[in-house]
mmCIF file of C-alpha atoms in Angstrom:
data_model
loop_
_atom_site.group_PDB
_atom_site.id
_atom_site.type_symbol
_atom_site.label_atom_id
_atom_site.label_comp_id
_atom_site.label_asym_id
_atom_site.label_seq_id
_atom_site.Cartn_x
_atom_site.Cartn_y
_atom_site.Cartn_z
ATOM 1 C CA MET A 1 45.985 59.688 92.360
ATOM 2 C CA ASN A 2 42.619 58.175 92.482
ATOM 3 C CA SER A 3 39.999 59.704 90.124
ATOM 4 C CA LEU A 4 36.938 57.970 91.574
ATOM 5 C CA VAL A 5 33.801 60.026 91.397
ATOM 6 C CA ALA A 6 30.945 59.296 93.720
ATOM 7 C CA LEU A 7 27.585 58.715 92.020
ATOM 8 C CA PRO A 8 24.600 60.527 93.265
ATOM 9 C CA THR A 9 22.213 58.581 95.424
ATOM 10 C CA ASN A 10 19.292 59.069 92.996
ATOM 11 C CA SER A 11 21.271 57.565 90.111
ATOM 12 C CA VAL A 12 21.968 54.398 92.089
ATOM 13 C CA LYS A 13 18.339 54.004 92.918
ATOM 14 C CA ASN A 14 17.317 54.450 89.277
ATOM 15 C CA LEU A 15 19.798 51.810 88.110
ATOM 16 C CA THR A 16 18.457 49.342 90.631
ATOM 17 C CA LYS A 17 14.850 49.880 89.551
ATOM 18 C CA SER A 18 15.775 49.515 85.869
ATOM 19 C CA ALA A 19 17.506 46.192 86.476
ATOM 20 C CA ASN A 20 14.602 44.866 88.472
ATOM 21 C CA SER A 21 12.171 45.916 85.719
ATOM 22 C CA MET A 22 14.174 44.158 82.987
ATOM 23 C CA PHE A 23 14.353 40.960 85.040
ATOM 24 C CA ALA A 24 10.614 40.978 85.663
ATOM 25 C CA THR A 25 9.845 41.549 81.982
ATOM 26 C CA GLY A 26 12.111 38.647 80.881
ATOM 27 C CA ALA A 27 10.566 36.353 83.468
ATOM 28 C CA ALA A 28 7.044 37.219 82.300
ATOM 29 C CA THR A 29 7.949 36.660 78.659
ATOM 30 C CA GLY A 30 9.514 33.279 79.417
ATOM 31 C CA ALA A 31 6.510 32.238 81.409
ATOM 32 C CA ALA A 32 4.143 33.220 78.591
ATOM 33 C CA THR A 33 6.231 31.355 76.005
ATOM 34 C CA GLY A 34 6.343 28.251 78.132
ATOM 35 C CA ALA A 35 2.603 28.352 78.684
ATOM 36 C CA SER A 36 1.938 28.714 74.940
ATOM 37 C CA SER A 37 4.299 25.822 74.087
ATOM 38 C CA SER A 38 2.690 23.589 76.674
ATOM 39 C CA TRP A 39 -0.737 24.355 75.127
ATOM 40 C CA ASN A 40 0.201 23.878 71.399
ATOM 41 C CA THR A 41 2.068 20.578 71.750
ATOM 42 C CA PRO A 42 -0.942 18.382 72.807
ATOM 43 C CA LEU A 43 -3.107 20.031 70.103
ATOM 44 C CA MET A 44 -0.597 19.203 67.348
ATOM 45 C CA TRP A 45 -0.344 15.619 68.599
ATOM 46 C CA PHE A 46 -4.126 15.285 68.577
ATOM 47 C CA ILE A 47 -4.449 16.633 65.022
ATOM 48 C CA GLY A 48 -1.666 14.348 63.732
ATOM 49 C CA LEU A 49 -3.158 11.260 65.356
ATOM 50 C CA PHE A 50 -6.613 12.165 64.034
ATOM 51 C CA VAL A 51 -5.338 12.462 60.439
ATOM 52 C CA ILE A 52 -3.471 9.159 60.705
ATOM 53 C CA GLY A 53 -6.599 7.536 62.098
ATOM 54 C CA LEU A 54 -8.672 8.790 59.149
ATOM 55 C CA ILE A 55 -6.161 7.402 56.674
ATOM 56 C CA VAL A 56 -6.088 3.998 58.356
ATOM 57 C CA PHE A 57 -9.886 3.919 58.617
ATOM 58 C CA SER A 58 -10.363 4.782 54.940
ATOM 59 C CA TYR A 59 -7.866 2.087 53.929
ATOM 60 C CA TYR A 60 -9.516 -0.623 56.046
ATOM 61 C CA TYR A 61 -13.059 0.722 55.661
ATOM 62 C CA ARG A 62 -14.377 -2.237 53.630
ATOM 63 C CA ASN A 63 -12.858 -4.780 56.007
ATOM 64 C CA PHE A 64 -14.232 -2.855 58.930
ATOM 65 C CA VAL A 65 -17.760 -2.778 57.470
ATOM 66 C CA ASN A 66 -17.595 -6.491 56.643
ATOM 67 C CA ALA A 67 -16.472 -7.264 60.167
ATOM 68 C CA ILE A 68 -19.348 -5.210 61.599
ATOM 69 C CA ASP A 69 -21.854 -6.964 59.335
ATOM 70 C CA SER A 70 -20.493 -10.367 60.299
ATOM 71 C CA LEU A 71 -20.645 -9.514 63.994
ATOM 72 C CA THR A 72 -24.205 -8.207 63.590
ATOM 73 C CA ASP A 73 -25.296 -11.387 61.792
ATOM 74 C CA GLN A 74 -23.759 -13.576 64.483
ATOM 75 C CA MET A 75 -25.449 -11.596 67.227
ATOM 76 C CA ASN A 76 -28.766 -11.685 65.358
ATOM 77 C CA LEU A 77 -28.409 -15.437 64.825
ATOM 78 C CA TRP A 78 -27.561 -15.963 68.511
ATOM 79 C CA ILE A 79 -30.492 -13.844 69.684
ATOM 80 C CA THR A 80 -33.265 -14.630 67.208
ATOM 81 C CA GLY A 81 -31.988 -17.669 65.362
ATOM 82 C CA ASN A 82 -32.343 -15.859 62.011
ATOM 83 C CA GLY A 83 -29.329 -14.488 60.259
ATOM 84 C CA SER A 84 -28.243 -13.614 56.768
ATOM 85 C CA PRO A 85 -28.387 -16.542 54.320
ATOM 86 C CA PRO A 86 -25.061 -18.290 53.880
ATOM 87 C CA GLU A 87 -23.066 -17.251 50.898
ATOM 88 C CA VAL A 88 -23.143 -19.851 48.137
ATOM 89 C CA LYS A 89 -19.730 -20.367 46.638
ATOM 90 C CA GLN A 90 -19.728 -21.275 42.967
ATOM 91 C CA GLU A 91 -17.344 -23.962 41.952
ATOM 92 C CA ASN A 92 -14.865 -23.244 39.225
ATOM 93 C CA ILE A 93 -16.435 -24.903 36.189
ATOM 94 C CA PRO A 94 -13.893 -25.520 33.405
ATOM 95 C CA VAL A 95 -14.746 -23.636 30.210
ATOM 96 C CA ALA A 96 -13.453 -24.582 26.794
ATOM 97 C CA PRO A 97 -11.130 -21.955 25.272
ATOM 98 C CA PRO A 98 -12.662 -19.812 22.498
ATOM 99 C CA THR A 99 -12.044 -20.868 18.933
ATOM 100 C CA PRO A 100 -9.596 -18.562 17.111
ATOM 101 C CA PRO A 101 -11.235 -16.489 14.345
ATOM 102 C CA GLN A 102 -8.967 -17.913 11.672
ATOM 103 C CA ASP A 103 -10.100 -21.432 12.601
ATOM 104 C CA VAL A 104 -13.743 -20.417 12.407
ATOM 105 C CA ALA A 105 -13.306 -18.815 9.006
ATOM 106 C CA THR A 106 -11.430 -21.770 7.581
ATOM 107 C CA ALA A 107 -13.377 -24.559 9.251
ATOM 108 C CA PRO A 108 -13.719 -27.489 6.823
ATOM 109 C CA HIS A 109 -17.162 -28.293 5.464
ATOM 110 C CA SER A 110 -18.797 -31.580 6.242
ATOM 111 C CA GLY A 111 -19.309 -34.189 3.548
ATOM 112 C CA ILE A 112 -23.009 -33.316 3.228
ATOM 113 C CA GLU A 113 -22.244 -29.625 2.719
ATOM 114 C CA LYS A 114 -19.776 -30.466 -0.047
ATOM 115 C CA VAL A 115 -22.361 -32.576 -1.844
ATOM 116 C CA VAL A 116 -24.964 -29.814 -1.551
ATOM 117 C CA ASP A 117 -22.496 -27.243 -2.869
ATOM 118 C CA ARG A 118 -21.847 -29.413 -5.911
ATOM 119 C CA ILE A 119 -25.484 -30.214 -6.674
ATOM 120 C CA LEU A 120 -27.103 -26.849 -5.976
ATOM 121 C CA PRO A 121 -25.920 -23.795 -7.928
ATOM 122 C CA PRO A 122 -24.945 -20.676 -5.993
ATOM 123 C CA ALA A 123 -27.765 -18.367 -5.014
ATOM 124 C CA LYS A 124 -26.362 -15.519 -7.124
ATOM 125 C CA GLU A 125 -24.639 -15.642 -10.489
ATOM 126 C CA VAL A 126 -23.237 -12.995 -12.807
ATOM 127 C CA PHE A 127 -24.836 -13.045 -16.245
ATOM 128 C CA THR A 128 -25.123 -10.639 -19.142
ATOM 129 C CA VAL A 129 -27.849 -9.612 -21.570
ATOM 130 C CA SER A 130 -26.160 -9.501 -24.957
ATOM 131 C CA LYS A 131 -28.428 -7.178 -26.939
ATOM 132 C CA ASN A 132 -26.683 -3.851 -27.274
ATOM 133 C CA ASP A 133 -29.900 -1.846 -27.073
ATOM 134 C CA PHE A 134 -29.712 -0.415 -23.564
ATOM 135 C CA SER A 135 -28.407 2.805 -22.064
ATOM 136 C CA TYR A 136 -26.948 3.024 -18.571
ATOM 137 C CA TYR A 137 -30.297 4.325 -17.329
ATOM 138 C CA ASP A 138 -31.946 1.135 -18.623
ATOM 139 C CA ALA A 139 -29.490 -1.214 -16.937
ATOM 140 C CA ALA A 140 -30.783 -1.298 -13.356
ATOM 141 C CA PRO A 141 -34.484 -1.584 -14.311
ATOM 142 C CA LEU A 142 -33.646 -4.374 -16.777
ATOM 143 C CA CYS A 143 -31.856 -6.402 -14.104
ATOM 144 C CA LYS A 144 -34.737 -5.755 -11.714
ATOM 145 C CA ALA A 145 -37.174 -7.115 -14.321
ATOM 146 C CA LEU A 146 -35.111 -10.319 -14.449
ATOM 147 C CA GLY A 147 -35.220 -10.723 -10.666
ATOM 148 C CA ALA A 148 -31.620 -9.590 -10.235
ATOM 149 C CA GLU A 149 -29.623 -6.414 -9.691
ATOM 150 C CA LEU A 150 -26.981 -4.542 -11.626
ATOM 151 C CA ALA A 151 -23.576 -6.144 -11.121
ATOM 152 C CA THR A 152 -20.364 -4.419 -10.053
ATOM 153 C CA TYR A 153 -16.932 -4.489 -11.642
ATOM 154 C CA ASP A 154 -15.579 -6.661 -8.815
ATOM 155 C CA GLN A 155 -18.364 -9.193 -9.316
ATOM 156 C CA VAL A 156 -17.547 -9.442 -13.010
ATOM 157 C CA LYS A 157 -13.883 -9.883 -12.113
ATOM 158 C CA GLN A 158 -14.755 -12.681 -9.701
ATOM 159 C CA ALA A 159 -16.871 -14.315 -12.411
ATOM 160 C CA TRP A 160 -13.913 -14.091 -14.810
ATOM 161 C CA GLN A 161 -11.729 -15.841 -12.232
ATOM 162 C CA GLN A 162 -14.325 -18.610 -12.183
ATOM 163 C CA GLY A 163 -14.253 -18.972 -15.975
ATOM 164 C CA ALA A 164 -16.742 -16.379 -17.278
ATOM 165 C CA ASP A 165 -16.077 -15.600 -20.938
ATOM 166 C CA TRP A 166 -18.318 -13.445 -23.128
ATOM 167 C CA CYS A 167 -17.144 -10.928 -25.680
ATOM 168 C CA ASN A 168 -19.847 -8.332 -25.242
ATOM 169 C CA TYR A 169 -19.946 -5.028 -23.384
ATOM 170 C CA GLY A 170 -22.389 -4.923 -20.495
ATOM 171 C CA TRP A 171 -23.283 -2.010 -18.246
ATOM 172 C CA VAL A 172 -22.308 -2.407 -14.562
ATOM 173 C CA LYS A 173 -22.545 -0.068 -11.588
ATOM 174 C CA GLY A 174 -20.512 3.127 -11.746
ATOM 175 C CA GLN A 175 -21.457 3.837 -15.403
ATOM 176 C CA MET A 176 -18.928 1.285 -16.575
ATOM 177 C CA ALA A 177 -19.318 -1.240 -19.386
ATOM 178 C CA VAL A 178 -17.096 -4.336 -19.187
ATOM 179 C CA TYR A 179 -16.786 -7.917 -20.349
ATOM 180 C CA PRO A 180 -14.556 -10.887 -19.368
ATOM 181 C CA THR A 181 -12.229 -12.688 -21.785
ATOM 182 C CA GLN A 182 -10.471 -15.960 -21.061
ATOM 183 C CA LYS A 183 -6.975 -16.671 -22.284
ATOM 184 C CA SER A 184 -8.135 -19.593 -24.426
ATOM 185 C CA SER A 185 -10.546 -17.357 -26.345
ATOM 186 C CA TYR A 186 -7.887 -14.714 -26.808
ATOM 187 C CA GLU A 187 -5.379 -17.227 -28.184
ATOM 188 C CA GLU A 188 -8.015 -18.604 -30.512
ATOM 189 C CA LEU A 189 -8.613 -15.136 -31.948
ATOM 190 C CA GLN A 190 -4.882 -14.636 -32.511
ATOM 191 C CA GLU A 191 -5.004 -17.417 -35.085
ATOM 192 C CA GLY A 192 -7.597 -15.538 -37.174
ATOM 193 C CA PRO A 193 -7.362 -12.480 -39.434
ATOM 194 C CA GLU A 194 -5.453 -9.438 -38.259
ATOM 195 C CA ASP A 195 -8.476 -7.203 -37.663
ATOM 196 C CA GLN A 196 -10.146 -9.971 -35.629
ATOM 197 C CA LYS A 197 -7.326 -10.480 -33.123
ATOM 198 C CA GLY A 198 -8.259 -7.600 -30.832
ATOM 199 C CA VAL A 199 -12.024 -7.807 -31.138
ATOM 200 C CA CYS A 200 -12.380 -9.285 -27.628
ATOM 201 C CA GLY A 201 -9.636 -7.322 -25.931
ATOM 202 C CA LYS A 202 -7.097 -9.132 -23.803
ATOM 203 C CA PRO A 203 -7.398 -11.877 -21.168
ATOM 204 C CA GLY A 204 -9.057 -10.399 -18.105
ATOM 205 C CA VAL A 205 -11.853 -7.854 -17.625
ATOM 206 C CA ASN A 206 -11.986 -5.408 -20.516
ATOM 207 C CA GLY A 207 -13.755 -2.054 -20.648
ATOM 208 C CA GLY A 208 -14.185 0.731 -18.136
ATOM 209 C CA PHE A 209 -15.965 4.024 -17.532
ATOM 210 C CA PHE A 210 -17.916 5.698 -20.347
ATOM 211 C CA ASP A 211 -18.730 9.408 -20.175
ATOM 212 C CA ASN A 212 -21.875 9.077 -22.251
ATOM 213 C CA PRO A 213 -24.582 7.101 -20.397
ATOM 214 C CA GLU A 214 -26.712 7.017 -23.551
ATOM 215 C CA LEU A 215 -24.371 4.616 -25.358
ATOM 216 C CA LYS A 216 -26.056 1.351 -26.242
ATOM 217 C CA PHE A 217 -24.553 -1.747 -24.637
ATOM 218 C CA GLY A 218 -25.695 -4.958 -23.093
ATOM 219 C CA VAL A 219 -26.349 -5.236 -19.352
ATOM 220 C CA THR A 220 -24.562 -7.384 -16.786
ATOM 221 C CA CYS A 221 -26.639 -8.464 -13.784
ATOM 222 C CA VAL A 222 -26.082 -10.550 -10.676
ATOM 223 C CA GLY A 223 -28.745 -12.816 -9.209
ATOM 224 C CA LYS A 224 -30.548 -15.997 -10.133
ATOM 225 C CA LYS A 225 -29.794 -16.547 -13.803
ATOM 226 C CA PRO A 226 -32.912 -16.948 -15.995
ATOM 227 C CA SER A 227 -33.534 -20.274 -17.657
ATOM 228 C CA GLN A 228 -31.997 -20.698 -21.110
ATOM 229 C CA SER A 229 -34.425 -19.836 -23.900
ATOM 230 C CA GLN A 230 -34.496 -21.517 -27.276
ATOM 231 C CA HIS A 231 -33.133 -18.338 -28.820
ATOM 232 C CA ASP A 232 -30.117 -18.431 -26.508
ATOM 233 C CA ALA A 233 -29.561 -22.108 -27.209
ATOM 234 C CA ASN A 234 -29.631 -21.522 -30.973
ATOM 235 C CA ALA A 235 -27.194 -18.626 -30.679
ATOM 236 C CA ILE A 236 -24.712 -20.769 -28.735
ATOM 237 C CA ALA A 237 -25.034 -23.631 -31.234
ATOM 238 C CA ALA A 238 -24.410 -21.257 -34.149
ATOM 239 C CA GLY A 239 -21.407 -19.728 -32.420
ATOM 240 C CA SER A 240 -22.875 -16.233 -32.757
ATOM 241 C CA THR A 241 -22.147 -15.132 -29.178
ATOM 242 C CA ARG A 242 -18.884 -13.499 -30.275
ATOM 243 C CA PRO A 243 -18.977 -10.311 -32.367
ATOM 244 C CA LEU A 244 -17.241 -10.569 -35.724
ATOM 245 C CA THR A 245 -15.975 -8.013 -38.199
ATOM 246 C CA ALA A 246 -16.699 -8.336 -41.928
ATOM 247 C CA SER A 247 -13.395 -10.074 -42.542
ATOM 248 C CA GLY A 248 -13.988 -12.216 -39.476
ATOM 249 C CA ILE A 249 -17.286 -13.398 -40.869
ATOM 250 C CA GLU A 250 -15.576 -14.235 -44.184
ATOM 251 C CA PHE A 251 -12.827 -16.085 -42.326
ATOM 252 C CA GLU A 252 -15.345 -18.207 -40.411
ATOM 253 C CA LYS A 253 -17.136 -19.075 -43.648
ATOM 254 C CA LYS A 254 -13.897 -20.372 -45.142
ATOM 255 C CA VAL A 255 -13.185 -22.392 -42.000
ATOM 256 C CA GLN A 256 -16.569 -24.040 -42.274
ATOM 257 C CA LEU A 257 -16.061 -24.724 -45.983
ATOM 258 C CA PHE A 258 -12.706 -26.387 -45.435
ATOM 259 C CA LYS A 259 -14.090 -28.469 -42.556
ATOM 260 C CA GLU A 260 -16.694 -29.898 -44.884
ATOM 261 C CA GLY A 261 -14.047 -30.901 -47.477
ATOM 262 C CA ALA A 262 -11.342 -31.959 -45.009
ATOM 263 C CA ASP A 263 -11.388 -35.589 -46.189
ATOM 264 C CA SER A 264 -10.475 -34.589 -49.771
ATOM 265 C CA LEU A 265 -7.720 -32.065 -49.010
ATOM 266 C CA GLY A 266 -4.930 -34.622 -49.556
ATOM 267 C CA VAL A 267 -2.666 -34.538 -46.486
ATOM 268 C CA LEU A 268 0.798 -36.010 -47.208
ATOM 269 C CA PRO A 269 2.588 -38.558 -44.939
ATOM 270 C CA PHE A 270 5.560 -37.555 -42.766
ATOM 271 C CA ASN A 271 7.887 -39.682 -44.945
ATOM 272 C CA LYS A 272 7.769 -42.765 -47.133
ATOM 273 C CA GLU A 273 7.693 -45.108 -44.137
ATOM 274 C CA HIS A 274 5.602 -43.296 -41.541
ATOM 275 C CA TRP A 275 2.379 -41.315 -41.679
ATOM 276 C CA GLY A 276 3.177 -39.267 -38.599
ATOM 277 C CA SER A 277 6.368 -38.175 -36.924
#
């Protein structure tokens, strides 16, 4: 048995209108979307090409400007006969390589310079004033009065390396009092009395810092050494430039006495046949 039910006429009409409305709406939407896509695509292409063009232009900007300048100069030269002056190309001139610093520092002196160095004394020399009558506050003015300046410990050390040898404290910068002693002088003192062996310290630069600046010492200066006075010459001849203790003075007196009678001391031969070994 068929159970078909007939639809009302109004319902059929409503369904038809609804379908037509949905189709029209879809068609309008598709048309709008297509129109929008057709409008955006050329704009995006234009923007992309513009950006690429800017990048290429910025990369070749200098070449582009040079080309424009060259073209302008050629046109100006063709029209007026006056263009930019031609560029002068400098030739590659060979240049000697720089001298290494170590070669400059150790460059050998010429023969004339060696002769001058031997004949003329150095401009500055370390020297000491032996009188132990000066405080540290007197040291710098004393050196200034002699046309020099107060020496440093390092300068005294350098003088010792060059052979300086005086057994007398002298003020130097830094409130130090020092003196140089050579090995030969030290060994000579070791052959004397016991209390005289350490009177000049040890080989090297002796002395150091003193807390009391009022102590009385000599003064060590650096500069042009004053000319030798007769007093200094007499002191060197008498051998009085080295301080001696009481027993040291007595020892030196005996040495001098025995030197005077050396011929009558009676030295024996090595054996019956030979005087020496």
